XYZ file of N, CA and C in Angstrom:
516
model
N -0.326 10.162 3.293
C 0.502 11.330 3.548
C -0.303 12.612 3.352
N -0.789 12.478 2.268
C -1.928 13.960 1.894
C -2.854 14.369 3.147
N -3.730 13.257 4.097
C -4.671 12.719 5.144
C -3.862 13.633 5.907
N -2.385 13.050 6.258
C -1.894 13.858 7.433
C -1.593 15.117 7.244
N -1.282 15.607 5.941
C -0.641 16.907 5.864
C -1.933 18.171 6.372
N -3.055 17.243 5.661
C -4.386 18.157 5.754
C -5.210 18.364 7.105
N -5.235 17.277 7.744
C -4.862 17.116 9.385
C -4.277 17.859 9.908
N -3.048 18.324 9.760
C -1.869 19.202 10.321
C -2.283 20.238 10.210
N -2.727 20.613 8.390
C -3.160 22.249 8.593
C -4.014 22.421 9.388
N -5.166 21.562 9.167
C -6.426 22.161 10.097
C -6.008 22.659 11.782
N -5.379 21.210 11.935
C -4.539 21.402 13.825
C -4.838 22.968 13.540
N -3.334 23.084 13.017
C -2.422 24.576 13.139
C -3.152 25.191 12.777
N -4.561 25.711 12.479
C -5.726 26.886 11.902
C -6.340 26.648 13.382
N -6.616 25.451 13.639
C -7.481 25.865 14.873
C -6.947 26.553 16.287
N -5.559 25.869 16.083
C -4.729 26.394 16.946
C -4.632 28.165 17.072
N -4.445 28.557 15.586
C -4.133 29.815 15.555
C -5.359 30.924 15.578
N -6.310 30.110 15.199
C -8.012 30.712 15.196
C -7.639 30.911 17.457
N -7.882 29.543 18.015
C -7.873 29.823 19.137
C -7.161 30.547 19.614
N -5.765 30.658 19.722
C -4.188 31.708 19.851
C -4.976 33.146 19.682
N -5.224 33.769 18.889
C -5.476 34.590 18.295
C -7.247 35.371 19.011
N -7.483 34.571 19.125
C -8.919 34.877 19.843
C -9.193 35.017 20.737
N -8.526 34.778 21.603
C -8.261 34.498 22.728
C -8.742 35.471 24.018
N -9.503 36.184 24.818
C -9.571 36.975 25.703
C -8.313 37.543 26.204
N -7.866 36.141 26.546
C -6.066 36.661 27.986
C -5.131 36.796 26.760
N -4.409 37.358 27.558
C -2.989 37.904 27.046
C -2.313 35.849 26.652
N -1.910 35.416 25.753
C -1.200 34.782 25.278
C 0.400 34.566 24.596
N 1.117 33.869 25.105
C 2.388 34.088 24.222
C 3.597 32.727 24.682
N 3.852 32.212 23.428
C 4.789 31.257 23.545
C 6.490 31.847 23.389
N 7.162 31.098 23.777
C 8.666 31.877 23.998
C 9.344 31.308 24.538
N 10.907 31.459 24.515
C 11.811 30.479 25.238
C 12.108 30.542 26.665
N 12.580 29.320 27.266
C 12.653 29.168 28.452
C 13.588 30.410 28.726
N 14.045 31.637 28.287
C 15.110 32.824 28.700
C 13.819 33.881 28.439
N 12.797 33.247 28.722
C 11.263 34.615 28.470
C 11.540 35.520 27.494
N 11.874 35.466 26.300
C 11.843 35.816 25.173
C 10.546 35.261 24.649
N 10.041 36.753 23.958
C 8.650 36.199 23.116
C 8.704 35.784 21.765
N 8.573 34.646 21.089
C 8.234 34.217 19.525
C 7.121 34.255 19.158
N 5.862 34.514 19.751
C 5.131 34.326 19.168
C 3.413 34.944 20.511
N 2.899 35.944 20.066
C 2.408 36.728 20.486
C 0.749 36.864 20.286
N -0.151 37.177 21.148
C -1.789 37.590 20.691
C -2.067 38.684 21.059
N -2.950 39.122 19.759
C -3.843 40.450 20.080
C -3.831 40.544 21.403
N -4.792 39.878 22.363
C -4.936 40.449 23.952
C -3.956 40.745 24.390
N -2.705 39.826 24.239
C -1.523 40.344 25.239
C -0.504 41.938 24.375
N -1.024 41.977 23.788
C -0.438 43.067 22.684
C -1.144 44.470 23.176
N -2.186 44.071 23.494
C -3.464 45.314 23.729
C -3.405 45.709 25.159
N -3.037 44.409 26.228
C -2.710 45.082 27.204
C -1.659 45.483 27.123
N -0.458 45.383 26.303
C 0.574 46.254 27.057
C 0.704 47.477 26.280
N 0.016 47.487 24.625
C -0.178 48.557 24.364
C 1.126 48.692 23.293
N 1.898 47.548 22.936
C 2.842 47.268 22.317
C 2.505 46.895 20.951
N 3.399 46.433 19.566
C 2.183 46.340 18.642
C 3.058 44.450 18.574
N 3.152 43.766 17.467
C 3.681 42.130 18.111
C 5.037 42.473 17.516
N 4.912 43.206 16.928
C 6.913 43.260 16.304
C 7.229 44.096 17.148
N 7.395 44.876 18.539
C 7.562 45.325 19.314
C 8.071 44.550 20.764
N 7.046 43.524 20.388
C 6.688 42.396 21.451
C 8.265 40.838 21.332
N 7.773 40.814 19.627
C 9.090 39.456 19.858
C 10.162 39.796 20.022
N 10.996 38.968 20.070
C 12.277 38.819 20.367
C 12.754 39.678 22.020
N 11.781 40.138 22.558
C 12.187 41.252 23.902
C 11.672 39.660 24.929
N 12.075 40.342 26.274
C 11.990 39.186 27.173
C 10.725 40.095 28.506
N 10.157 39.076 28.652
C 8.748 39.513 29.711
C 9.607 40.578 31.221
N 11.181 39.906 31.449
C 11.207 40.576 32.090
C 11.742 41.843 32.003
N 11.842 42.030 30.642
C 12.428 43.350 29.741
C 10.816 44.491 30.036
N 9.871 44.206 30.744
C 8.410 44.852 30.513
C 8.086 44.431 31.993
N 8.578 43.785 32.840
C 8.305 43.564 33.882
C 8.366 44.832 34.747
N 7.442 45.218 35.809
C 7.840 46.410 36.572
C 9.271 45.747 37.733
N 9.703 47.009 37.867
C 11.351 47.016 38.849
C 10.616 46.313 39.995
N 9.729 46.456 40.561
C 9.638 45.804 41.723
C 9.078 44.788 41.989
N 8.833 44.196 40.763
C 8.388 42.413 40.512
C 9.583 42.052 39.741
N 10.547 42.384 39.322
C 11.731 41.526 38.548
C 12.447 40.703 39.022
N 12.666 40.882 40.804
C 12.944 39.621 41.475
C 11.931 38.274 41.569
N 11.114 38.478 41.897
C 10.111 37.562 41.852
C 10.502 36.998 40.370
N 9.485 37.552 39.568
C 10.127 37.008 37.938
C 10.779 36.411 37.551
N 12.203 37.237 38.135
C 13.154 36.439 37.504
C 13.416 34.940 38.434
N 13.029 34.739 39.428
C 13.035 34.032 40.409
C 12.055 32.680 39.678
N 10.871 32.750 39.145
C 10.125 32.154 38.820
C 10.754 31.714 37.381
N 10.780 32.611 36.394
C 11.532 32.429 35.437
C 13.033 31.180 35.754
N 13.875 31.665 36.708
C 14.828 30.146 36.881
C 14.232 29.143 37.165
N 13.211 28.984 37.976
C 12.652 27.764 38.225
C 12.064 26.936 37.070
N 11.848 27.883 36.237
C 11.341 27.164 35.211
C 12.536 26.129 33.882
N 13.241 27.354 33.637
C 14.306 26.893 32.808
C 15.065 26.175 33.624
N 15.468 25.950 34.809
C 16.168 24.371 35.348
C 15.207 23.371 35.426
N 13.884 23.375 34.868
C 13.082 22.402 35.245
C 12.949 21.580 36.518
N 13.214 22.700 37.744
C 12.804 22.650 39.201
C 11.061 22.879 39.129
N 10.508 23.304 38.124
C 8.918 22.703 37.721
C 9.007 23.013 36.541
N 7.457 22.518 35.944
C 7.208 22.753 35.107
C 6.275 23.790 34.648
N 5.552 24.157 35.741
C 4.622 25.584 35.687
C 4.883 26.322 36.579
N 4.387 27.638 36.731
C 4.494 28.513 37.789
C 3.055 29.697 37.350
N 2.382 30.212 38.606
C 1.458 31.453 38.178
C 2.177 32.177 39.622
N 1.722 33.594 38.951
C 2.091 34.957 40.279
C 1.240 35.909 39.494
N 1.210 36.534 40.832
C 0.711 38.205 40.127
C 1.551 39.229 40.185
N 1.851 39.821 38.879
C 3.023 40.759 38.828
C 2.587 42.138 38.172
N 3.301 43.004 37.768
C 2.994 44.104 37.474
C 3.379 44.384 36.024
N 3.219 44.754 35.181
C 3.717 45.110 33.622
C 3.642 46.764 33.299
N 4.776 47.440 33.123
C 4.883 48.173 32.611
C 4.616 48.456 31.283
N 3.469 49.095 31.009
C 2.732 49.670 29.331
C 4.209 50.637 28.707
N 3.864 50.230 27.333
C 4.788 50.996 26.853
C 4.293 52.488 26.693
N 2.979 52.503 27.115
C 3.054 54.358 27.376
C 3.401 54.735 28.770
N 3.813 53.732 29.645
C 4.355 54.233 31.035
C 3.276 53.864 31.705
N 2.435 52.997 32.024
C 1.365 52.849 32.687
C 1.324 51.476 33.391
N 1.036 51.481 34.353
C 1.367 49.965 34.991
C 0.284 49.239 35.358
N 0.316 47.806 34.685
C -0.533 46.986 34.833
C -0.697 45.657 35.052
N -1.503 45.193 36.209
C -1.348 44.404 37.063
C -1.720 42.673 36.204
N -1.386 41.613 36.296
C -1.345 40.473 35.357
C -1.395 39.496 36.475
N -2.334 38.061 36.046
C -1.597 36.995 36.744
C -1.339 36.184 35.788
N 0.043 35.688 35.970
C 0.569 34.903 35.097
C 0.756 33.204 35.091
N 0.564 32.909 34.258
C 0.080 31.662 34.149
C 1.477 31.152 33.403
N 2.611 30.473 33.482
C 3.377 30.005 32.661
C 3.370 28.225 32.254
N 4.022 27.831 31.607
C 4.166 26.587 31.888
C 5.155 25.631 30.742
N 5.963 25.146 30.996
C 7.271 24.406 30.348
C 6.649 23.732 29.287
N 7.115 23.389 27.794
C 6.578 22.529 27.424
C 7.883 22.031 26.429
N 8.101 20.626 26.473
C 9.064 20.070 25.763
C 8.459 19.405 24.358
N 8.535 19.395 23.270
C 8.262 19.056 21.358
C 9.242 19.118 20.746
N 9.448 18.931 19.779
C 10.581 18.149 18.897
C 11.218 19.632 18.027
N 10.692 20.529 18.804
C 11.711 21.884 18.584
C 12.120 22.128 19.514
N 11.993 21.691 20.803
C 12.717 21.789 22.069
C 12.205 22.129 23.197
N 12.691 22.969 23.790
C 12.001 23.748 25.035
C 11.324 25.326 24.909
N 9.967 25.419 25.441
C 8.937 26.542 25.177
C 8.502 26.681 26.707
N 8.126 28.100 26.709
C 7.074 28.256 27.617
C 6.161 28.896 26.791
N 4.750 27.844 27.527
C 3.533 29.071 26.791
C 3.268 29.746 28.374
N 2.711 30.744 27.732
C 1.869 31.867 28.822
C 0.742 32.310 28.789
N -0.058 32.468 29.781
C -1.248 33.136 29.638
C -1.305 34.328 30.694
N -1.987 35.352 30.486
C -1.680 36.738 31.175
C -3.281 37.107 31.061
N -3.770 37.413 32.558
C -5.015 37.861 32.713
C -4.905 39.128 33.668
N -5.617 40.026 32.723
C -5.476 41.574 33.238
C -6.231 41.926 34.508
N -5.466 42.024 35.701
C -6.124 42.500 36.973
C -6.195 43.945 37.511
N -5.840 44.656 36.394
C -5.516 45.781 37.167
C -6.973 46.480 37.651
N -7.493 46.593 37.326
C -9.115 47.150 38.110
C -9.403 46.189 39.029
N -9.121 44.847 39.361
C -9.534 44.351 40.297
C -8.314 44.788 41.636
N -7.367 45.160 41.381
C -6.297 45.789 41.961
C -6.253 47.072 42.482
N -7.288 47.731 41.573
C -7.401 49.620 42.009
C -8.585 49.117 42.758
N -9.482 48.333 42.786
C -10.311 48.067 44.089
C -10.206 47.336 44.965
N -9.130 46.301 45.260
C -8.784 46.065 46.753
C -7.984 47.425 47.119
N -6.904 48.062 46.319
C -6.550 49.035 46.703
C -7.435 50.035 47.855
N -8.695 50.608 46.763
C -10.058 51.294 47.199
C -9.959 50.839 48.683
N -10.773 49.567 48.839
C -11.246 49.099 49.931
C -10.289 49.383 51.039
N -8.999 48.657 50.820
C -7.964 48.906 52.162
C -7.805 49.955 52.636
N -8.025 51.273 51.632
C -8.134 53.128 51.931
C -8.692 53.035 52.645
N -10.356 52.437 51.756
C -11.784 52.929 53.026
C -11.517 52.430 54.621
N -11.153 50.694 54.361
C -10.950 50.336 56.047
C -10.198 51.087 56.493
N -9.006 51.280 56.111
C -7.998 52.139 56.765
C -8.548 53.395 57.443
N -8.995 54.341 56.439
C -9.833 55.646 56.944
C -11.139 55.232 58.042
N -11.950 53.876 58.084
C -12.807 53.495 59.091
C -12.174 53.469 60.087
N -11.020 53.035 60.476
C -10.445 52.112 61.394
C -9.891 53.571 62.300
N -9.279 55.109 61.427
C -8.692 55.900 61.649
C -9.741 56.560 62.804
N -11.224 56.623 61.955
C -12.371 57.828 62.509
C -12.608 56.574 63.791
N -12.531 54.995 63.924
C -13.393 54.464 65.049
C -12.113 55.422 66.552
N -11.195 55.373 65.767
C -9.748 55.505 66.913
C -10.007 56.770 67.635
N -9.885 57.856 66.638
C -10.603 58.959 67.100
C -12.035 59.774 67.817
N -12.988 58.592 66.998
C -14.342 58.368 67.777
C -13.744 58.185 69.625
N -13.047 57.121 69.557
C -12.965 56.805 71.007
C -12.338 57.589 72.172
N -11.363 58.340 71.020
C -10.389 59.179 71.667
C -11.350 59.962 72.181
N -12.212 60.893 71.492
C -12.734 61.964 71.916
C -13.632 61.164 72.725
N -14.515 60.291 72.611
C -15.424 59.649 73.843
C -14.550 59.584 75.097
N -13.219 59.451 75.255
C -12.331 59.448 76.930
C -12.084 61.187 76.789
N -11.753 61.475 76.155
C -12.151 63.368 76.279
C -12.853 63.907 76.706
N -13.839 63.069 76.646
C -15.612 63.962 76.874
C -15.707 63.620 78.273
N -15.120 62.465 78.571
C -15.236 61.630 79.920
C -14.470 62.210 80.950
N -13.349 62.266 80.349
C -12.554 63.057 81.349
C -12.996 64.595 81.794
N -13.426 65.267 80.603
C -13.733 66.497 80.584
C -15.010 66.528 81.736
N -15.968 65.838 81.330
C -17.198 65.929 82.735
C -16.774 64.778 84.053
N -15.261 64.622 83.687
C -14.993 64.468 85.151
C -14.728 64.994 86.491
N -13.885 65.679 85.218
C -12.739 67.120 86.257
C -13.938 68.550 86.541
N -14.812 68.192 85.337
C -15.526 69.338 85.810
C -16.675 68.834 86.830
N -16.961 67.947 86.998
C -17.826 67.558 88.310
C -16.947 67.628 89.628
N -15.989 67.514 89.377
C -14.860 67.618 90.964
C -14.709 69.175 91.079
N -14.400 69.535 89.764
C -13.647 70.960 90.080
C -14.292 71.858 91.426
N -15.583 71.881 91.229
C -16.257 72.387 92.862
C -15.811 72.374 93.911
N -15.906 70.942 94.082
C -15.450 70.297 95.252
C -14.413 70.095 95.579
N -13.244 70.808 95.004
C -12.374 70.760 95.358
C -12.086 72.803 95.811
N -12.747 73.130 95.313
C -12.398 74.707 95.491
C -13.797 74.635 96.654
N -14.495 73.748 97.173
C -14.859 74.104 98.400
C -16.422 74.845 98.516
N -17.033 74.649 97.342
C -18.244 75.046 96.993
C -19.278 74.049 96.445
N -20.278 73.925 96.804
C -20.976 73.223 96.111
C -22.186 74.080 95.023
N -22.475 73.310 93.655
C -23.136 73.507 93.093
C -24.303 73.893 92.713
């Protein structure tokens, strides 16, 4: 009995050494996305402190225009129509700042019941640069349009003016 108890702690130290250390945003919680149990990373991205964090629900921090999705994913989970789900969604910082996540969830059933753990990896700079890029093409795509425009401008223009003569009956 002593063997196992000491076993157990270690588990639960390594567990919480790893939990805790973790790079990504981490957090276990009930299938109604309520948080119990929280990590530094996911604390730091949202800028929340962890007693801030439990007992509130992910989609209580979710941005308005991912809460369908969310919550959409979120039912699938708690009817156990699966058992995991990832998306990329948006998180509102509690200083008002919005930041982009892909979320990693996944069901897990133990002899306290039903959990989801989560993992949350911060995209938002990889997000302000596809953003970037789609500007730049966009603005390329704007100047090729206009490039061309004015190339049938120019065309037309030394068209009419090569006729214009010849039509008023003079040559050049």
């Amino acid at each position: 009995r002593r063997q196992a108890q000491t076993a157990l702690r270690r588990s639960e130290e390594r567990f919480r050494g790893a939990f805790e250390d973790a790079h990504a945003g981490m957090a276990i919680g009930g299938v109604d996305t309520s948080f119990r149990l929280v990590n530094r990373a996911f604390c730091d991205m949202l800028g929340y402190s962890e007693e801030e964090l439990l007992g509130r629900t992910s989609l209580s921090i979710t941005h308005p225009e991912d809460a369908a999705i969310s919550a959409e994913a979120a039912r699938r989970l708690a009817s156990g129509e699966t058992d995991r789900v990832e998306l990329e969604k948006r998180f509102v910082r509690r200083d008002g700042e919005v930041v982009w996540a892909i979320v990693r969830a996944r069901r897990q059933s133990d002899r306290y019941g039903e959990q989801l753990v989560s993992h949350f990896l911060d995209i938002t700079e990889r997000k302000r640069i596809e953003q970037q890029l789609q500007e730049e093409r966009r603005l390329r795509e704007e100047a090729r349009r206009r490039e061309l425009e004015m190339g049938h401008d120019i065309q037309r223009t030394l068209l009419v003016g090569d006729a214009a003569p010849r039509f008023a009956g003079t040559d050049i």
